[in-house]
Short mmCIF file of C-alpha atoms in Angstrom, two decimals:
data_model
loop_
_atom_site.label_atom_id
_atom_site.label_comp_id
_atom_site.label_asym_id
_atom_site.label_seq_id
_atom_site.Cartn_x
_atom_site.Cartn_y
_atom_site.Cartn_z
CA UNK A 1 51.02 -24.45 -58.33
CA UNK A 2 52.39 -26.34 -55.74
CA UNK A 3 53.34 -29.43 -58.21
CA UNK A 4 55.06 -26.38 -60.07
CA UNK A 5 57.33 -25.56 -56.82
CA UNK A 6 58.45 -29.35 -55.67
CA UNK A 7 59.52 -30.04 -59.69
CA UNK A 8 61.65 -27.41 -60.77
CA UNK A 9 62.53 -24.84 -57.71
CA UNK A 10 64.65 -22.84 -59.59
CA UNK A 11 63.38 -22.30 -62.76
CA UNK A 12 60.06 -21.10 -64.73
CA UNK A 13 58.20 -24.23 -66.02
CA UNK A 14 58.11 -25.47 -69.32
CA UNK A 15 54.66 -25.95 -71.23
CA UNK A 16 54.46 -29.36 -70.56
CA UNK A 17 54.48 -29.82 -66.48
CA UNK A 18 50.89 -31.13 -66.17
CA UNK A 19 51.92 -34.30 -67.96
CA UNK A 20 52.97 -35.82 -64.45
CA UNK A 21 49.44 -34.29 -62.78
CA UNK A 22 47.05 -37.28 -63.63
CA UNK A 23 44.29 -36.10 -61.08
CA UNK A 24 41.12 -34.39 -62.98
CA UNK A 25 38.33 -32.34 -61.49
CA UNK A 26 36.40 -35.37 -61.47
CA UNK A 27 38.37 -37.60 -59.98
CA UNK A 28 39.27 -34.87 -57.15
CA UNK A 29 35.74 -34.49 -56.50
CA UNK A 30 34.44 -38.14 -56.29
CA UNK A 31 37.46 -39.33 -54.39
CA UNK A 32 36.89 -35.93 -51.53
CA UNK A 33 33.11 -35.89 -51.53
CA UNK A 34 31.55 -39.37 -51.57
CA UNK A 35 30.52 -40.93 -48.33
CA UNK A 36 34.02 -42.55 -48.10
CA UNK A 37 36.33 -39.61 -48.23
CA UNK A 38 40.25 -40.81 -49.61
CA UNK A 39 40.94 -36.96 -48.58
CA UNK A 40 39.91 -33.89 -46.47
CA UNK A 41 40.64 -30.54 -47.03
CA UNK A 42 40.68 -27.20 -45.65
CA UNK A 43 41.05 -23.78 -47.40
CA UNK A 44 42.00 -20.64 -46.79
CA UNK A 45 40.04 -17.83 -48.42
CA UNK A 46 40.02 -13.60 -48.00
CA UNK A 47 37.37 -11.90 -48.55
CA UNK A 48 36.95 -10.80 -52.41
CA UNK A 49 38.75 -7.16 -51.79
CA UNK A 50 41.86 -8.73 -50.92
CA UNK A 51 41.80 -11.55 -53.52
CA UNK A 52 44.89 -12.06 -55.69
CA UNK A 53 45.99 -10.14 -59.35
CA UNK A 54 43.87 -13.17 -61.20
CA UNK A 55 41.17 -12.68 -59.16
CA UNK A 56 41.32 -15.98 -56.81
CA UNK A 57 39.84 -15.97 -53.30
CA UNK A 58 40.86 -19.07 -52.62
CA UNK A 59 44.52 -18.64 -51.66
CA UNK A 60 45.97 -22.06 -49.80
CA UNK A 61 44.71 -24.76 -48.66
CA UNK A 62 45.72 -28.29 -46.83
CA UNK A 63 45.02 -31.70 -47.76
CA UNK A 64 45.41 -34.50 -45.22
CA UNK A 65 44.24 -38.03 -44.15
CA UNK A 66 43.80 -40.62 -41.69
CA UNK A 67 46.27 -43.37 -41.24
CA UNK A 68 47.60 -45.82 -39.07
CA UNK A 69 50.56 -46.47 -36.74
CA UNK A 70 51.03 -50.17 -35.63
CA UNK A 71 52.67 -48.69 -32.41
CA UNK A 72 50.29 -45.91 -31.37
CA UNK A 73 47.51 -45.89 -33.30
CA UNK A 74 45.24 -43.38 -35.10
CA UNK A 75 47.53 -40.55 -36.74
CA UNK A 76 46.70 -37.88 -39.26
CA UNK A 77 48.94 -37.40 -42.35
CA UNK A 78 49.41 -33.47 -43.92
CA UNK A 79 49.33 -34.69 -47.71
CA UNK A 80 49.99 -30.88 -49.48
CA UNK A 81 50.32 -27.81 -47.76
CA UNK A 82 50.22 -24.35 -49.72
CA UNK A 83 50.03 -20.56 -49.67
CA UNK A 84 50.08 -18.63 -53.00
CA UNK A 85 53.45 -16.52 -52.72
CA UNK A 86 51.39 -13.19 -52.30
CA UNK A 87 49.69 -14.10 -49.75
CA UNK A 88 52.67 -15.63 -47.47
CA UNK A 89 53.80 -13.89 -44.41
CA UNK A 90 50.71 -13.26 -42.80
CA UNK A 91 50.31 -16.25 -40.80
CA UNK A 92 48.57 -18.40 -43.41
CA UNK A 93 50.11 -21.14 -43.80
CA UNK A 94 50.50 -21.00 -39.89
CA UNK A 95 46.92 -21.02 -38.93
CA UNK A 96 46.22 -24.29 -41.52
CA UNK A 97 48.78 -25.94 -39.86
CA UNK A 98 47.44 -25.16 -36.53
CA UNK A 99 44.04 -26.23 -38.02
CA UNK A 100 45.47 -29.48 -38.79
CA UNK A 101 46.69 -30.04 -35.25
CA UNK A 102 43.35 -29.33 -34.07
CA UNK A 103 41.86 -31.39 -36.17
CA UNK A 104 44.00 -34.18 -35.09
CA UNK A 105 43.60 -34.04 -31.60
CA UNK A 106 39.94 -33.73 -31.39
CA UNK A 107 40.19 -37.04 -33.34
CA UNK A 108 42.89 -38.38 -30.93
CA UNK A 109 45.11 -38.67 -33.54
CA UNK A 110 48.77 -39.47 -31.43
CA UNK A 111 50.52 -37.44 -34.05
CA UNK A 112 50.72 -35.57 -37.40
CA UNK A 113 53.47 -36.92 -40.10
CA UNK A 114 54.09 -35.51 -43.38
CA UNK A 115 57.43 -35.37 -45.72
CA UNK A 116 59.51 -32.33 -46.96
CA UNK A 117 61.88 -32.67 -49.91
CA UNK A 118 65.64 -32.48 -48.86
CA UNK A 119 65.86 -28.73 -50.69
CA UNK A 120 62.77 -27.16 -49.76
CA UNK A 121 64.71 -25.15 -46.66
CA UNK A 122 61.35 -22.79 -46.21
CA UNK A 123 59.01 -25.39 -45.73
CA UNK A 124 62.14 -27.43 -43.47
CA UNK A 125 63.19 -24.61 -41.13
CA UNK A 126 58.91 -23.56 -40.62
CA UNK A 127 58.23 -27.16 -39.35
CA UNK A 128 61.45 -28.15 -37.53
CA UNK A 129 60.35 -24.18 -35.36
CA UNK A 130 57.00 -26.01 -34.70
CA UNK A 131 58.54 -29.04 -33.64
CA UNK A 132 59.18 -31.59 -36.19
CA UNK A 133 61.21 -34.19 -35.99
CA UNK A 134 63.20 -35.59 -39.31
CA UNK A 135 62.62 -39.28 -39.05
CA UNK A 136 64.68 -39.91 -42.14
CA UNK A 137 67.53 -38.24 -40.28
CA UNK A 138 66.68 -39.51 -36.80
CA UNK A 139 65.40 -43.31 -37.50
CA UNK A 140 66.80 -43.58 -41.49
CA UNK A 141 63.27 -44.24 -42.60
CA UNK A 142 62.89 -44.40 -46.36
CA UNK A 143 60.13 -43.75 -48.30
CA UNK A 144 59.77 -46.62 -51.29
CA UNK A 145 56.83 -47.48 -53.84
CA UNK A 146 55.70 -49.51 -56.13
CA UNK A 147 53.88 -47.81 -59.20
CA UNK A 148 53.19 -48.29 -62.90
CA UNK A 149 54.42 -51.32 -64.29
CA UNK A 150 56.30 -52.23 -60.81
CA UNK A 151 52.70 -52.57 -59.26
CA UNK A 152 51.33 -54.20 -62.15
CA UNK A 153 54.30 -56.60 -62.56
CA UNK A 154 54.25 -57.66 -58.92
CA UNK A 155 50.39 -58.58 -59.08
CA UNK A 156 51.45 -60.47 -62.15
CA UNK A 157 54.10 -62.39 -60.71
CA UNK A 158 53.75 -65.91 -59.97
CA UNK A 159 54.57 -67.23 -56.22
CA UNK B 1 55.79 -75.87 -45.85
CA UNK B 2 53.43 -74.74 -48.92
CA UNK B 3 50.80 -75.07 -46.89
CA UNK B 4 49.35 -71.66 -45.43
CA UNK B 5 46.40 -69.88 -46.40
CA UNK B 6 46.04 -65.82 -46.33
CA UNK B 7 43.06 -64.35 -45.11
CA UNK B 8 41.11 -61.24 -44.63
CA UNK B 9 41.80 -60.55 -40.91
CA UNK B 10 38.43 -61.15 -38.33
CA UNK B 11 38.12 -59.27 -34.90
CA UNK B 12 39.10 -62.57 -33.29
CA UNK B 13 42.30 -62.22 -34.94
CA UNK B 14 43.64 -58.90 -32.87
CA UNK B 15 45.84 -60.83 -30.13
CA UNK B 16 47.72 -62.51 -32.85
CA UNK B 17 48.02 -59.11 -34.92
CA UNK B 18 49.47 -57.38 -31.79
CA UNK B 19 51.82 -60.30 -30.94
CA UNK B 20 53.30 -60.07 -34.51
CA UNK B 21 53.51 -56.37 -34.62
CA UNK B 22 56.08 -56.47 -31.12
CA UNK B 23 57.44 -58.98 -33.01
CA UNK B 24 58.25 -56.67 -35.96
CA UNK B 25 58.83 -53.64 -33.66
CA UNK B 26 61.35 -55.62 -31.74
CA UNK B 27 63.29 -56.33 -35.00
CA UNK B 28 62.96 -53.01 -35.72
CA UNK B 29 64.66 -52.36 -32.05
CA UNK B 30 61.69 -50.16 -31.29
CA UNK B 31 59.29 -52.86 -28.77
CA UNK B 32 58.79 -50.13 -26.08
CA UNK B 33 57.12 -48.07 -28.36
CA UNK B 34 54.00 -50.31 -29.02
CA UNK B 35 51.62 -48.74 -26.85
CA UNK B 36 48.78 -50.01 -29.22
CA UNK B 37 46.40 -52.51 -27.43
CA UNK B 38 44.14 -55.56 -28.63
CA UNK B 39 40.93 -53.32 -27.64
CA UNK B 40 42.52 -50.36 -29.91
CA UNK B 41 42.93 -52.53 -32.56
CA UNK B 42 39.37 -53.93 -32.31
CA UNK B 43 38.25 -50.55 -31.88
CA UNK B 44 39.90 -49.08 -34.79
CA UNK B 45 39.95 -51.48 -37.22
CA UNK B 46 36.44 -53.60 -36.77
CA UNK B 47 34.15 -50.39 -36.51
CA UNK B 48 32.49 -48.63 -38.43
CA UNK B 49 35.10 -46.28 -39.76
CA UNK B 50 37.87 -48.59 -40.30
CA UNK B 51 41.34 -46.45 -39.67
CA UNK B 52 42.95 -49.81 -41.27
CA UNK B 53 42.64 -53.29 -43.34
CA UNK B 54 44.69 -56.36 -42.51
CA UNK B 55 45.55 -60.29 -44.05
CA UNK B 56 47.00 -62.49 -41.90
CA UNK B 57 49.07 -65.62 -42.94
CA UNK B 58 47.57 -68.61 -41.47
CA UNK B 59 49.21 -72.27 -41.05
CA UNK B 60 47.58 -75.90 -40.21
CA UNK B 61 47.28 -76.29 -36.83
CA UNK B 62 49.71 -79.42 -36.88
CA UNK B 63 52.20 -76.40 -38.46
CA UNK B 64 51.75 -73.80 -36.13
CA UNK B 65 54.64 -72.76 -33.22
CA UNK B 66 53.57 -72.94 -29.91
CA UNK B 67 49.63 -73.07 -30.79
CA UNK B 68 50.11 -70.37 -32.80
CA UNK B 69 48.61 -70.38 -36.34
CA UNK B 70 48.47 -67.26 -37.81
CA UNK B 71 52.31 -66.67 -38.79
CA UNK B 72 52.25 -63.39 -40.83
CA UNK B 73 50.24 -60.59 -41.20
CA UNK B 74 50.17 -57.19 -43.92
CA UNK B 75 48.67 -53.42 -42.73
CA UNK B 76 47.47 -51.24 -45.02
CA UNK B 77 45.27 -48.55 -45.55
CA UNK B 78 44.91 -45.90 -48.80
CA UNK B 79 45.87 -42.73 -49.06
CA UNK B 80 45.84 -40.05 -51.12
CA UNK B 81 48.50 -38.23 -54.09
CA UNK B 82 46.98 -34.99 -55.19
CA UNK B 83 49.15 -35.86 -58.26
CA UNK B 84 47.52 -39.60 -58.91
CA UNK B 85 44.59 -40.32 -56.86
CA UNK B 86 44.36 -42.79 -54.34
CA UNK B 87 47.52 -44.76 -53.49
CA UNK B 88 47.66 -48.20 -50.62
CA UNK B 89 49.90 -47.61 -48.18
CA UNK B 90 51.55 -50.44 -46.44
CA UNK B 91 52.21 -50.16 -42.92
CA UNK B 92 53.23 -52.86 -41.45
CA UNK B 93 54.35 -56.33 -43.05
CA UNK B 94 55.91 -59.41 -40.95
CA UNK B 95 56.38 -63.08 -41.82
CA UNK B 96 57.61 -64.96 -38.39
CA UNK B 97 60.68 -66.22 -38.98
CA UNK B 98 60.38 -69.76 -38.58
CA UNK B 99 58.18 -69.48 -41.74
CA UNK B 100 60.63 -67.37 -44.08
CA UNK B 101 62.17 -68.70 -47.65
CA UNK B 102 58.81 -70.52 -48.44
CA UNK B 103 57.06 -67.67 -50.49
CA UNK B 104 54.88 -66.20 -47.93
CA UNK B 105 56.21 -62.50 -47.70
CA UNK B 106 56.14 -62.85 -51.50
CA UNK B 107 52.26 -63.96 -51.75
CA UNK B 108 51.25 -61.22 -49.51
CA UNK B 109 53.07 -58.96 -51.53
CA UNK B 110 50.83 -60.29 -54.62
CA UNK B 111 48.28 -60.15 -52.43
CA UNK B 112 48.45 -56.61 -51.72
CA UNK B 113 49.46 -55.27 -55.37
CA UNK B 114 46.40 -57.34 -56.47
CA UNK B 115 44.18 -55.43 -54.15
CA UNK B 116 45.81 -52.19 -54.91
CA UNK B 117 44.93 -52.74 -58.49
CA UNK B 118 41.76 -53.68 -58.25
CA UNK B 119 40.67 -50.78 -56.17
CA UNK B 120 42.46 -47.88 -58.34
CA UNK B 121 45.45 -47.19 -56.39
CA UNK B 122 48.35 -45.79 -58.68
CA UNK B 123 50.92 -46.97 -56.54
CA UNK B 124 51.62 -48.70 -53.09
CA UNK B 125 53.98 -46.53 -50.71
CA UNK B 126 55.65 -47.78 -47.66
CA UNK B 127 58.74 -46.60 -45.56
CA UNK B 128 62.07 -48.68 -44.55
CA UNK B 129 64.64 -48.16 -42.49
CA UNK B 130 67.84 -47.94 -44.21
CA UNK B 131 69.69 -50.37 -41.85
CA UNK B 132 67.42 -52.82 -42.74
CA UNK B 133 68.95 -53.95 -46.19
CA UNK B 134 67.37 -57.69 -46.66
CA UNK B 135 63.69 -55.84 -46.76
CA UNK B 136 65.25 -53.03 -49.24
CA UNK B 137 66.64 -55.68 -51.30
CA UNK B 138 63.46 -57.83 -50.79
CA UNK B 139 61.60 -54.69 -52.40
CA UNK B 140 64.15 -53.48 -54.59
CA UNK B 141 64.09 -57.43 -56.38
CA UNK B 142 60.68 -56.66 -56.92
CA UNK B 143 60.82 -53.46 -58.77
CA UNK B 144 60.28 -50.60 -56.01
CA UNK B 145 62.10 -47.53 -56.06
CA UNK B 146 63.33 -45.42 -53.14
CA UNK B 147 61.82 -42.28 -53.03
CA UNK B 148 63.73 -40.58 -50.74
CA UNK B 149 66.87 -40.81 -52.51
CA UNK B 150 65.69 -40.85 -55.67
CA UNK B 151 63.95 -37.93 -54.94
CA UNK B 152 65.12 -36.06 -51.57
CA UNK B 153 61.87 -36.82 -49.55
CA UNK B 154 62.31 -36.68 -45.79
CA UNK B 155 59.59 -38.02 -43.60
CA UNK B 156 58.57 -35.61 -40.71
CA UNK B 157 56.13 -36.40 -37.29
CA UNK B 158 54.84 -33.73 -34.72
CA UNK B 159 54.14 -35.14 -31.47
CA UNK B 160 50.44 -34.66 -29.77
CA UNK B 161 52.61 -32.30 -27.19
CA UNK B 162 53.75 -30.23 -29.87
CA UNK B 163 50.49 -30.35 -31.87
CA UNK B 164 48.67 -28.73 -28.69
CA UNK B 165 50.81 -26.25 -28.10
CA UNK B 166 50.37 -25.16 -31.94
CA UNK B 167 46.82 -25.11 -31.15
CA UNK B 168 47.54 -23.38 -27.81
CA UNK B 169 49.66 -20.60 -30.41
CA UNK B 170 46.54 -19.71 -32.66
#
C-alpha cells in the first residue's frame, strides 16, 4: 500500500505496480526473523471490532534498522512508516514514531534518520512538527546508488 | 605506487580508522562533529553485534607517510528496502590524498560491489554532498544514479533531544 502512495500520488494504480516490489513472503520472513535480523518491525493492531472494511487488524506498522555514523556513532534508521488511510488521525502513526524514538534511545542510538520524497507534504510537515531537520536542504546531502547492472558492472570492472 | 594491499579491518586498526575519518570529516568541513572515539569504535564494531564492517587500504611500510600505513579505509553496513531486500550501505569512504590517481578509491569500490554481490544486496546506497562534485563525478563515471533528484528523496535526522521529548509526548 505504501509502495502504491510514493509511485503514483495522484492517481489509482494500474494492474501492473508490483512489478517494481521484488520482496516475497519468504524473503521478508528469513531476512526479519533469523538470528541476524536485516530489519525490525513494529505494528500497530486494534482489536478485531474496530478492524478495517477488508477485515485487517493489522493497520500500520514501522520498519527500521541499525546503522552507523562515522561522527557519532550508533543511529537507528525509520526504513517505511505507514497508517492505512482509515485509520489516520488518531495518533497512530504518532505513537510508532514515538515507539521508534524509544527504541532508539534505550539502544543509545544518537539519532533517528529517515528520507521523505520532495512531494509527500503530509509526511514533511508531521516530521519537520516533531523536529526534523532536512539535511538535503541544510547540508545538500544526496542520496546515490548503485543497482542492477551498475552494481554488477562495477564488480566487473577491472582496476 | 601499485603497491597497497586492502584488508578486512582488525581491532588494532581503530586509531588509524578514526584518524582517517577527521580526515574525511575535515574535507567535508564538518571535524568538530566527530565525537566518535577509538574505544566506540572497538566497542561497536569488534563485538558481538557488529553496528559496522570496514577495509582499510594498507601501504609498505617504506610507502607509508609519517609511519603511517594504512592510507584508506571503506564503512559499510546493510540495510534494508522493503521493495528489494537487503541493500550495503556505504558510509564512509576516504583515500588520503597523497595516495589518489593510483586506483585505490577505485579497488575499494570493486571491493565493496564484490561483497555486495556476493551477499545478496540489490544495490549499494550512499549519500554526497552536492558541493562535493569530484566524488559525484567519481560515482556518476561509474554508473550510480542520484536518487534524490532523480527521484525527490530528502534525507531527514531527529536529534536524541528531540527523540526524548517525543517519548516524553506519548
Amino acid at each position: 500500500e505504501l509502495a502504491i502512495y510514493e509511485r503514483m500520488p495522484d492517481q489509482l494504480i494500474n494492474n501492473c505496480f508490483f512489478s517494481f516490489i521484488l520482496v516475497t513472503i519468504i524473503e521478508l520472513e528469513r531476512d526479519g526473523f533469523s538470528q541476524n535480523p536485516f530489519y525490525h518491525c513494529l505494528v500497530a493492531e486494534v482489536p478485531e471490532t474496530h478492524k478495517s472494511t477488508e477485515g485487517h487488524t493489522t493497520v500500520g506498522y514501522v520498519l527500521y534498522y541499525y546503522t552507523y555514523s562515522t561522527w557519532k556513532g550508533r543511529c537507528i534508521y525509520m526504513e517505511d512508516l505507514y497508517v492505512m488511510p482509515d485509520f489516520r488521525e488518531r495518533g497512530i502513526g504518532k505513537s510508532l514514531v514515538a515507539s521508534i524514538a524509544k527504541v532508539g534511545t534505550e539502544q543509545q542510538c544518537m539519532h533517528l534518520q529517515f528520507s521523505v520524497l520532495d512531494w509527500n507534504k503530509p509526511s514533511l510537515d508531521f516530521y519537520m512538527s516533531k523536529g526534523a531537520q532536512d539535511l538535503t536542504a541544510k547540508e545538500g546531502w544526496h542520496l546515490l546508488r548503485f543497482d542492477g547492472v551498475a552494481l554488477i558492472k562495477l564488480a566487473q570492472e577491472a582496476p | 605506487m601499485a603497491n597497497f594491499i586492502l584488508r578486512k579491518a582488525e581491532p588494532k586498526d581503530v586509531s588509524d580508522i578514526l584518524r582517517l575519518i577527521k580526515e574525511l570529516a575535515k574535507y567535508e568541513e564538518m571535524e568538530e562533529q566527530v565525537i566518535l572515539t577509538e574505544n566506540d569504535l572497538l566497542e561497536d564494531g569488534f563485538g558481538d553485534h557488529p553496528f559496522y564492517h570496514c577495509i582499510v587500504a594498507e601501504v609498505p611500510k617504506e610507502k607509508g607517510t609519517n609511519g603511517f600505513t594504512v592510507i584508506g579505509f571503506a564503512m559499510y553496513y546493510f540495510t534494508y528496502d522493503p521493495w528489494i531486500g537487503k541493500l550495503l550501505y556505504l558510509e564512509d569512504f576516504y583515500v588520503m590524498k597523497e595516495y589518489r590517481g593510483f586506483g585505490i578509491g577505485s579497488q575499494i569500490l570493486k571491493e565493496l560491489s564484490h561483497t555486495a554481490v556476493k551477499t545478496r544486496c540489490s544495490s549499494m546506497h550512499f549519500i554526497v554532498a552536492e558541493w562535493n562534485k569530484p566524488s559525484i563525478e567519481f560515482y556518476k563515471r561509474r554508473g550510480a544514479s542520484d536518487l534524490s533528484l532523480e527521484e525527490g528523496w530528502r534525507l531527514f535526522k531527529i536529534d536524541k533531544q528531540s527523540l526524548m521529548k517525543m517519548m516524553a509526548e506519548e
